[in-house]
CSV table of C-alpha atoms in Angstrom, one decimal:
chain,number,residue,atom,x,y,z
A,1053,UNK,CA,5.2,19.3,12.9
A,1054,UNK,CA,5.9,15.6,13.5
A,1055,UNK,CA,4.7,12.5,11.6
A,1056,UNK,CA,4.9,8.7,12.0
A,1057,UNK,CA,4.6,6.0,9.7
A,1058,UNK,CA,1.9,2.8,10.4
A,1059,UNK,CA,3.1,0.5,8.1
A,1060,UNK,CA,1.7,-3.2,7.7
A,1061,UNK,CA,4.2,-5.4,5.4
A,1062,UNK,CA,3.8,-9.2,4.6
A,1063,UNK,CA,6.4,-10.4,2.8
A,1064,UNK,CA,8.1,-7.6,0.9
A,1065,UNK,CA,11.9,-8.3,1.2
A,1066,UNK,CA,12.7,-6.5,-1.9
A,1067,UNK,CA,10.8,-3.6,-0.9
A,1068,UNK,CA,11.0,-2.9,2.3
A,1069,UNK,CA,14.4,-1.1,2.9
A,1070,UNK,CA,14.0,1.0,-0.1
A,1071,UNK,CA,10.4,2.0,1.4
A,1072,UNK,CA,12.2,2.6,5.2
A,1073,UNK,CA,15.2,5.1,3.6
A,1074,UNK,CA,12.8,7.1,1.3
A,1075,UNK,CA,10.3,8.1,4.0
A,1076,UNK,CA,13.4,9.3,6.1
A,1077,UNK,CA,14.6,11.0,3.5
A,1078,UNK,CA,11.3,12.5,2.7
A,1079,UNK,CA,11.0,13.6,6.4
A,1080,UNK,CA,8.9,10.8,8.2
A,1081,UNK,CA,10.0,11.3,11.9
A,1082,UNK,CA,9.3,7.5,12.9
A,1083,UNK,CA,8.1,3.9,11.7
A,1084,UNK,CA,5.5,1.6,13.8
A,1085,UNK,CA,5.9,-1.2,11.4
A,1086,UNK,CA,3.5,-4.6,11.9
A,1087,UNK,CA,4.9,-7.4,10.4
A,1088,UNK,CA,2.2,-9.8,9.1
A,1089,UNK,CA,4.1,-12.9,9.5
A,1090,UNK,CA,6.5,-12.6,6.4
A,1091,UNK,CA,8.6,-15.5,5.6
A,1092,UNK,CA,10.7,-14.3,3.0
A,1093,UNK,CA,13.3,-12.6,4.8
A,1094,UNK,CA,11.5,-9.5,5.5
A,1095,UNK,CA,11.3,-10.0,9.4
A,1096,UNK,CA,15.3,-10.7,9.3
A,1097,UNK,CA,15.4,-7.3,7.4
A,1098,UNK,CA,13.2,-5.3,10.1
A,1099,UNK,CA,15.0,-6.8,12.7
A,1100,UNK,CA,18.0,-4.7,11.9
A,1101,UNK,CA,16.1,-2.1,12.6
A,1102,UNK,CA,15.3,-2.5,15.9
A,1103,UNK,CA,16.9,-1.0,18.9
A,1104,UNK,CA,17.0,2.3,16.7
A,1105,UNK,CA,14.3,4.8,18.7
A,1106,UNK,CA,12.6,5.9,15.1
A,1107,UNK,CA,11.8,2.7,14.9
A,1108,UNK,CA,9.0,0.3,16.8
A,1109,UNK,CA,8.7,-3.2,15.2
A,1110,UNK,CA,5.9,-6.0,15.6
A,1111,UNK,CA,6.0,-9.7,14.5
A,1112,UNK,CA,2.7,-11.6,14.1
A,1113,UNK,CA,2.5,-14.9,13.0
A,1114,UNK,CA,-0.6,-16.5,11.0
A,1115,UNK,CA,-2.1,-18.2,14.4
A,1116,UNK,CA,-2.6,-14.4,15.8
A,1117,UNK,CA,-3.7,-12.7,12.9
A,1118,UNK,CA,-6.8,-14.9,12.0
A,1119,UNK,CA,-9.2,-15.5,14.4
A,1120,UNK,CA,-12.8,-16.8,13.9
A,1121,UNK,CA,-14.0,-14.4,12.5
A,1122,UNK,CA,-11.3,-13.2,10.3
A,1123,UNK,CA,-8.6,-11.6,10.2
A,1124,UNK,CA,-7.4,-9.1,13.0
A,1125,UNK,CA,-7.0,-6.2,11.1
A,1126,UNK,CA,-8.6,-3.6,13.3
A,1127,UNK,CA,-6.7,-5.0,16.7
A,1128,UNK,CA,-3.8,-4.7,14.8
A,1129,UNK,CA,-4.4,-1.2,13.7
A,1130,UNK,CA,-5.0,-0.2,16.8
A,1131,UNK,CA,-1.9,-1.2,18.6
A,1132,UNK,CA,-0.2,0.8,15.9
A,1133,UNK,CA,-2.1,4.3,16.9
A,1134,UNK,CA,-1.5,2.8,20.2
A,1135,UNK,CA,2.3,2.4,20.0
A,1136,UNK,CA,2.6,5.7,18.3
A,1137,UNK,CA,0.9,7.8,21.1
A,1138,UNK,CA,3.4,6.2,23.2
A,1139,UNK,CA,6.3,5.9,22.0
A,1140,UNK,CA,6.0,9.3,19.9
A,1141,UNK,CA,3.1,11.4,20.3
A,1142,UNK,CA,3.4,13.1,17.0
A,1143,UNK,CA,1.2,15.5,15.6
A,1144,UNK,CA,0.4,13.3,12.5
A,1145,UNK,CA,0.3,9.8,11.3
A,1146,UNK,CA,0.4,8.1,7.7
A,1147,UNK,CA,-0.9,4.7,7.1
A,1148,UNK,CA,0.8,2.9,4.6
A,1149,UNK,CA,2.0,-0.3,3.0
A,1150,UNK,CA,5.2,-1.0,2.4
A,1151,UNK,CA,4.5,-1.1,-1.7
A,1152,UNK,CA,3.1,2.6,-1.0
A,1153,UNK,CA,5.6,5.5,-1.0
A,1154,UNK,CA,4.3,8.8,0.0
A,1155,UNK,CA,4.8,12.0,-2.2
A,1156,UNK,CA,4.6,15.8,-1.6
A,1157,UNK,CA,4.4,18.2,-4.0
A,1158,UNK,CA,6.3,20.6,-1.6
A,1159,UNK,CA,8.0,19.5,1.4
A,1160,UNK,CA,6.4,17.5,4.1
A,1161,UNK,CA,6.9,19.7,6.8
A,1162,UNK,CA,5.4,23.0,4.8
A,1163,UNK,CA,2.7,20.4,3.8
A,1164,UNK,CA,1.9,20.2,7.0
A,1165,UNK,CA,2.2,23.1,8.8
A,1166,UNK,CA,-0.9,24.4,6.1
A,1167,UNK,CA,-3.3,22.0,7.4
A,1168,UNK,CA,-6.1,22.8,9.8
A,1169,UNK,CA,-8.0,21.6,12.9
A,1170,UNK,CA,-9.5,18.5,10.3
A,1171,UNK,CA,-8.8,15.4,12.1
A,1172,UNK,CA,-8.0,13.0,9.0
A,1173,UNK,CA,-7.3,13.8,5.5
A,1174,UNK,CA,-7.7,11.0,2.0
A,1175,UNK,CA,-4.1,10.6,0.5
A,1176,UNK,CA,-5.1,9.9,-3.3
A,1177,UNK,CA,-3.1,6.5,-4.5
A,1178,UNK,CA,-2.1,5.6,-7.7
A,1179,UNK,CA,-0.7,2.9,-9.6
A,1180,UNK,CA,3.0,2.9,-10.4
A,1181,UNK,CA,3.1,1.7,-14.5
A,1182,UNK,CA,5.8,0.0,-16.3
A,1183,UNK,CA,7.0,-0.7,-19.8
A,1184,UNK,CA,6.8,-4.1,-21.2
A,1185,UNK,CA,9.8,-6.0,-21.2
A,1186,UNK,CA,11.9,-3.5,-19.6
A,1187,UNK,CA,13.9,-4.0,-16.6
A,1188,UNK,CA,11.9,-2.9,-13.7
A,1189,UNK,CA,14.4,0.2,-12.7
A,1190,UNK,CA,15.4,0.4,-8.4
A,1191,UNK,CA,13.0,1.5,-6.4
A,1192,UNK,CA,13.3,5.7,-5.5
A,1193,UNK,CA,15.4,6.1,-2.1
A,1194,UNK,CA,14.3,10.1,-2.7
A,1195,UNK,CA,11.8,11.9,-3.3
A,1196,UNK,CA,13.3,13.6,-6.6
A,1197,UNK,CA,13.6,10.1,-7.7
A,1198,UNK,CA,10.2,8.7,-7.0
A,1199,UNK,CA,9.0,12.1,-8.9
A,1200,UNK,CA,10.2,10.6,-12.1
A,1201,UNK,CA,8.1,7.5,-11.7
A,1202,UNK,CA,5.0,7.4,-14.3
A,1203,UNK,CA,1.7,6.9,-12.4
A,1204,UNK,CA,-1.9,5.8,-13.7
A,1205,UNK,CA,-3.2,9.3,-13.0
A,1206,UNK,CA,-6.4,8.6,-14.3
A,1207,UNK,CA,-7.3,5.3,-13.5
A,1208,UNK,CA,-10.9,3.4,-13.9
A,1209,UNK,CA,-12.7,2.9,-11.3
A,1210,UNK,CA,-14.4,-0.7,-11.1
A,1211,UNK,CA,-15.5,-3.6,-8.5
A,1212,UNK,CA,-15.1,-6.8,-7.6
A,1213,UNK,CA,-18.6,-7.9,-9.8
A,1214,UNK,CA,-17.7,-5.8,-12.7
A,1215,UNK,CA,-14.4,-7.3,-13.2
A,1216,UNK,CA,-15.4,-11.0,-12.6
A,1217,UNK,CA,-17.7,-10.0,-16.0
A,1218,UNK,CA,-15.0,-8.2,-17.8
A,1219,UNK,CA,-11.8,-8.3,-17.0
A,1220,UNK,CA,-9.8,-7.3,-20.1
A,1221,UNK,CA,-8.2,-4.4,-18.8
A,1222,UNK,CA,-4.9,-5.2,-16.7
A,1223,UNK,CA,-5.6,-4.1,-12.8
A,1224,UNK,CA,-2.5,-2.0,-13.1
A,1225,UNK,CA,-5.1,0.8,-15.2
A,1226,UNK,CA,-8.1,0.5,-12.6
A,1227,UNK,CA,-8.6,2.5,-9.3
A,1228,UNK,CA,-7.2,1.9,-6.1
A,1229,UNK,CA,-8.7,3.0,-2.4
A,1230,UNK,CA,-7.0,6.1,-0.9
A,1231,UNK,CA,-5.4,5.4,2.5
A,1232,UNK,CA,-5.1,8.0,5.4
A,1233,UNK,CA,-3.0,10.8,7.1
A,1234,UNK,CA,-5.0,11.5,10.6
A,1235,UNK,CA,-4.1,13.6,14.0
A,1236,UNK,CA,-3.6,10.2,16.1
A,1237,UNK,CA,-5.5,11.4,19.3
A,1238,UNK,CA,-8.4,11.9,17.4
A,1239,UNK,CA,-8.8,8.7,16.2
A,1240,UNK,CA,-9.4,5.2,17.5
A,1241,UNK,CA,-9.0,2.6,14.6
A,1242,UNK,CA,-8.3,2.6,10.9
A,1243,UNK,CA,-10.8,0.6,8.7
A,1244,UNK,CA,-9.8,-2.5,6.9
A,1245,UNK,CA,-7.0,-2.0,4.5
A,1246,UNK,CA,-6.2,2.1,5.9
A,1247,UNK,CA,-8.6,3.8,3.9
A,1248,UNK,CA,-11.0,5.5,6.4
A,1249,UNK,CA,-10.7,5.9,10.1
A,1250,UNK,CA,-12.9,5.3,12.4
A,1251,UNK,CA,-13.4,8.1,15.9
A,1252,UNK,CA,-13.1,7.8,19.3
A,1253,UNK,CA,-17.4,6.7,19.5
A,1254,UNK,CA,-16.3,4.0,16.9
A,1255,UNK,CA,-17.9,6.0,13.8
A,1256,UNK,CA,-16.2,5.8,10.5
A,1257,UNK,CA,-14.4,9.1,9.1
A,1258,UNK,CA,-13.9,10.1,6.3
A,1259,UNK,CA,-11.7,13.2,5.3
A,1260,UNK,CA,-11.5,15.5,2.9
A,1261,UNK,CA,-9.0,14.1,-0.2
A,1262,UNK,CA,-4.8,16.2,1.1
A,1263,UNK,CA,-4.0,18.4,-2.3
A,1264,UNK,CA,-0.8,18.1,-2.5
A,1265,UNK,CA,0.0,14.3,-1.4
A,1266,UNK,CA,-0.2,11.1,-3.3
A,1267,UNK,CA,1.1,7.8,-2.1
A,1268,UNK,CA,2.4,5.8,-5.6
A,1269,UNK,CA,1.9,2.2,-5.1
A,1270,UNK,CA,4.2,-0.1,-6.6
A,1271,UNK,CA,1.7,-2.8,-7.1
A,1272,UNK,CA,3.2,-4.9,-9.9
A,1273,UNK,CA,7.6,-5.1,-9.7
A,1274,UNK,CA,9.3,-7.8,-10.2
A,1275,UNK,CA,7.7,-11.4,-11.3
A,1276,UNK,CA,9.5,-12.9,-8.3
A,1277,UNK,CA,7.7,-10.9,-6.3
A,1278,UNK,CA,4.3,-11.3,-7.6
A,1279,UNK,CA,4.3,-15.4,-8.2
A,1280,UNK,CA,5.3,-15.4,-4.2
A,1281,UNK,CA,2.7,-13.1,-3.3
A,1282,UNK,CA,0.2,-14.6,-5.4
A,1283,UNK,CA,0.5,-18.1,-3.7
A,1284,UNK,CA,0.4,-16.8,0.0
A,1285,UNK,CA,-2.5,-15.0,-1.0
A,1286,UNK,CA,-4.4,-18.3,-2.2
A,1287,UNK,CA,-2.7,-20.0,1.0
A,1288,UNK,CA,-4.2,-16.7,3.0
A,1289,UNK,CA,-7.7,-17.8,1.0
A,1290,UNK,CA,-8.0,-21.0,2.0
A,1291,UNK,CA,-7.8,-19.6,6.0
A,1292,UNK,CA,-10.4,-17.3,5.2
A,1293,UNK,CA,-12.2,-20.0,3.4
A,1294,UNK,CA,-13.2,-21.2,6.8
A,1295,UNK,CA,-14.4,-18.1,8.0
A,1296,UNK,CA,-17.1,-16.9,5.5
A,1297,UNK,CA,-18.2,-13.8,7.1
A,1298,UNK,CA,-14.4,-12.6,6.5
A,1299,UNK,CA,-13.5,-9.3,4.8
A,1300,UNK,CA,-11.5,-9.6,2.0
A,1301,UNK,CA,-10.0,-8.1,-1.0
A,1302,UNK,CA,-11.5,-8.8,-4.7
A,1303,UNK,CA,-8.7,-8.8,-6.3
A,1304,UNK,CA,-6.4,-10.7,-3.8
A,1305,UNK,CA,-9.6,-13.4,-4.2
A,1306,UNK,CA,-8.6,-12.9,-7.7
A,1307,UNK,CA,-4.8,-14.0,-7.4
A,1308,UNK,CA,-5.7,-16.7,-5.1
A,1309,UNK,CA,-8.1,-18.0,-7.8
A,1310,UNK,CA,-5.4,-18.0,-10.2
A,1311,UNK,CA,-2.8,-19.5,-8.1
A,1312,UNK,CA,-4.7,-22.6,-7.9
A,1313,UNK,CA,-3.4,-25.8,-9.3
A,1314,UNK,CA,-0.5,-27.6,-9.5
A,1315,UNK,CA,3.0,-25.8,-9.2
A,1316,UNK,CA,3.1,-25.4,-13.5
A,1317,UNK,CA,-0.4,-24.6,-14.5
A,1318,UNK,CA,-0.6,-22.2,-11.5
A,1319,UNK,CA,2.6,-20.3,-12.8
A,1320,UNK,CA,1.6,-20.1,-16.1
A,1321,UNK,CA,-1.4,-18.4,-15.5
A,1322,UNK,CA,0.1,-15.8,-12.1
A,1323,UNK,CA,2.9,-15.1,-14.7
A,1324,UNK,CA,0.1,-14.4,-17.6
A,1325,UNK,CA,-1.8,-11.9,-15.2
A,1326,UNK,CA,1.7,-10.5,-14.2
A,1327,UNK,CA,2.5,-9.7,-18.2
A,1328,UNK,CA,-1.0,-7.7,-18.6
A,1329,UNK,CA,-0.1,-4.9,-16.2
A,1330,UNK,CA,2.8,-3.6,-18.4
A,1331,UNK,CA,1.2,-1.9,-21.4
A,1332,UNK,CA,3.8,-1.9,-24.8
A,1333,UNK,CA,5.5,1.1,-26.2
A,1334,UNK,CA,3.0,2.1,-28.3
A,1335,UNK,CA,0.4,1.5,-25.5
A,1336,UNK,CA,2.0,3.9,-23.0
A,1337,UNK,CA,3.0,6.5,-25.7
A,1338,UNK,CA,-1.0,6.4,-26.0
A,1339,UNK,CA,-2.1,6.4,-22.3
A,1340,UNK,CA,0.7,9.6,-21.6
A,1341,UNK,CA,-0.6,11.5,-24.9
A,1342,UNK,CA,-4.2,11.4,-23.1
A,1343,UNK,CA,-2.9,12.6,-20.2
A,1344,UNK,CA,-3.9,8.7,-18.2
A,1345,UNK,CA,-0.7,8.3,-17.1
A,1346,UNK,CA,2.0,11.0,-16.1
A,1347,UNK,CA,4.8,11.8,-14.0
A,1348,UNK,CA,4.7,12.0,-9.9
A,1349,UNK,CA,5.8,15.3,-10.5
A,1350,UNK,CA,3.4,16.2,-13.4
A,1351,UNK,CA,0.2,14.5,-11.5
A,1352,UNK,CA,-1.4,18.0,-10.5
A,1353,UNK,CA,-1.0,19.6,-14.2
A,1354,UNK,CA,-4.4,19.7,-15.8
């Protein structure tokens, strides 16, 4: 069994070779990688990567991904399925970001090899959790390491409304979307943002969720990280802005929102919503005692 990695990364320099080496090491056979006009190094980074045959590598910049009505998510998704039918005609393909690093409770190849005639599986994700004011510890290069990571394994589930009315509870503790493992020539397009896939007729598919897998998303690392990302997204915003019929994600509106202002006030408050999403010592002693967060490796004990 063979399997090849769509991965879309915008500006993720500090991630993006530690996300490359553990997929290898966890058995990913290749890497169609767009990248969504980074300008943080992260293009420099890929292009290292190029002229290696696991690898194929696209560079957008901002004037082709938005168009008027939005931006080009599903092109892009397709020349990815595209690419990989091409270039390596495997028998399965993981969509992924480049905060998102995939995890099987056996090996990936035995995974596999159990799976049926199903044309596209959900791949559960779950938010990687920190401690407050600890050092955020290298990201896993293998997949004992990543099993050591604590995960919200229980997260709550909310929305963009319900939020905007409450939102005292730090994002890192609320649900995310799953994304998708699919047999590429059975699909035409993934859905905004990877979580569903749509058929060769154009209808949306939805698969049964892959016991077994589960991508940990490292959504809140370093404050570097999130102050930078934070700003393009209010910069991404004000593109969409134009656009109203646009799909875009509540809480990326959210960071763009707080991002707004002049370079202090705007800091303040990105580094304030950074802070919430590491819960205290006592906090996380709490959340594992009631079984909310756990281990990669524990995330199937009941």
């Amino acid at each position: 069994m063979t399997i090849v990695a769509n991965i879309q990364v915008g500006n993720e320099v500090e991630l993006i070779d530690q996300h490359i080496a553990y997929h290898l090491a966890l058995g990913i056979d290749g890497f169609v990688i767009a990248d969504m006009a980074s300008v943080d190094g992260t293009t420099e980074r890929l292009n290292r990567y190029r002229g290696d045959k696991r690898f194929v590598i696209r560079t957008y910049d901002m004037d082709s991904l938005i168009d008027e009505n939005g931006p080009r998510t599903a092109e892009i998704g397709r020349w990815m399925l595209e690419a990989t039918r091409d270039h390596f005609a495997p028998d399965w393909v993981v969509r992924m970001d480049a905060d998102e690093f995939l995890y099987s409770a056996s090996t990936l190849d035995s995974f596999l090899s159990t799976l049926d005639a199903q044309a596209t599986l959900q791949i559960e994700r779950r938010n990687a959790v920190f401690e407050a004011d600890q050092t955020i510890p290298p990201l896993p290069c293998t997949p004992a390491a990543l099993s050591a990571v604590s995960v919200v394994a229980q997260p709550v589930k909310t929305s963009g409304p319900k939020y905007g009315m409450d939102d005292s509870l730090p994002l890192i503790l609320t649900e995310v979307g799953p994304k998708v493992l699919a047999r590429p020539g059975q699909i035409s397009a993934y859905t905004t943002g990877g979580h569903a896939v749509l058929d060769g007729m154009g209808a949306r598919q939805v698969g049964p969720v892959a016991d077994g897998l589960l991508l940990v998303h490292f959504w809140f690392t370093t404050s570097e990280r999130f102050l930078r990302k934070a700003r393009f997204t209010a910069y991404a915003e004000e593109l969409l802005s134009r656009r109203p019929q646009a799909v875009r994600g509540w809480q990326w509106s959210r960071w763009a929102g707080i991002a707004q202002g002049d370079a202090a006030t705007s800091e303040a408050a990105i580094l304030q919503e950074y802070h919430r999403q590491f819960p205290d010592a006592a906090t996380l002693d709490a959340l594992r005692c009631a079984g909310t967060v756990r281990r990669v490796a524990d995330y199937w004990t009941r």
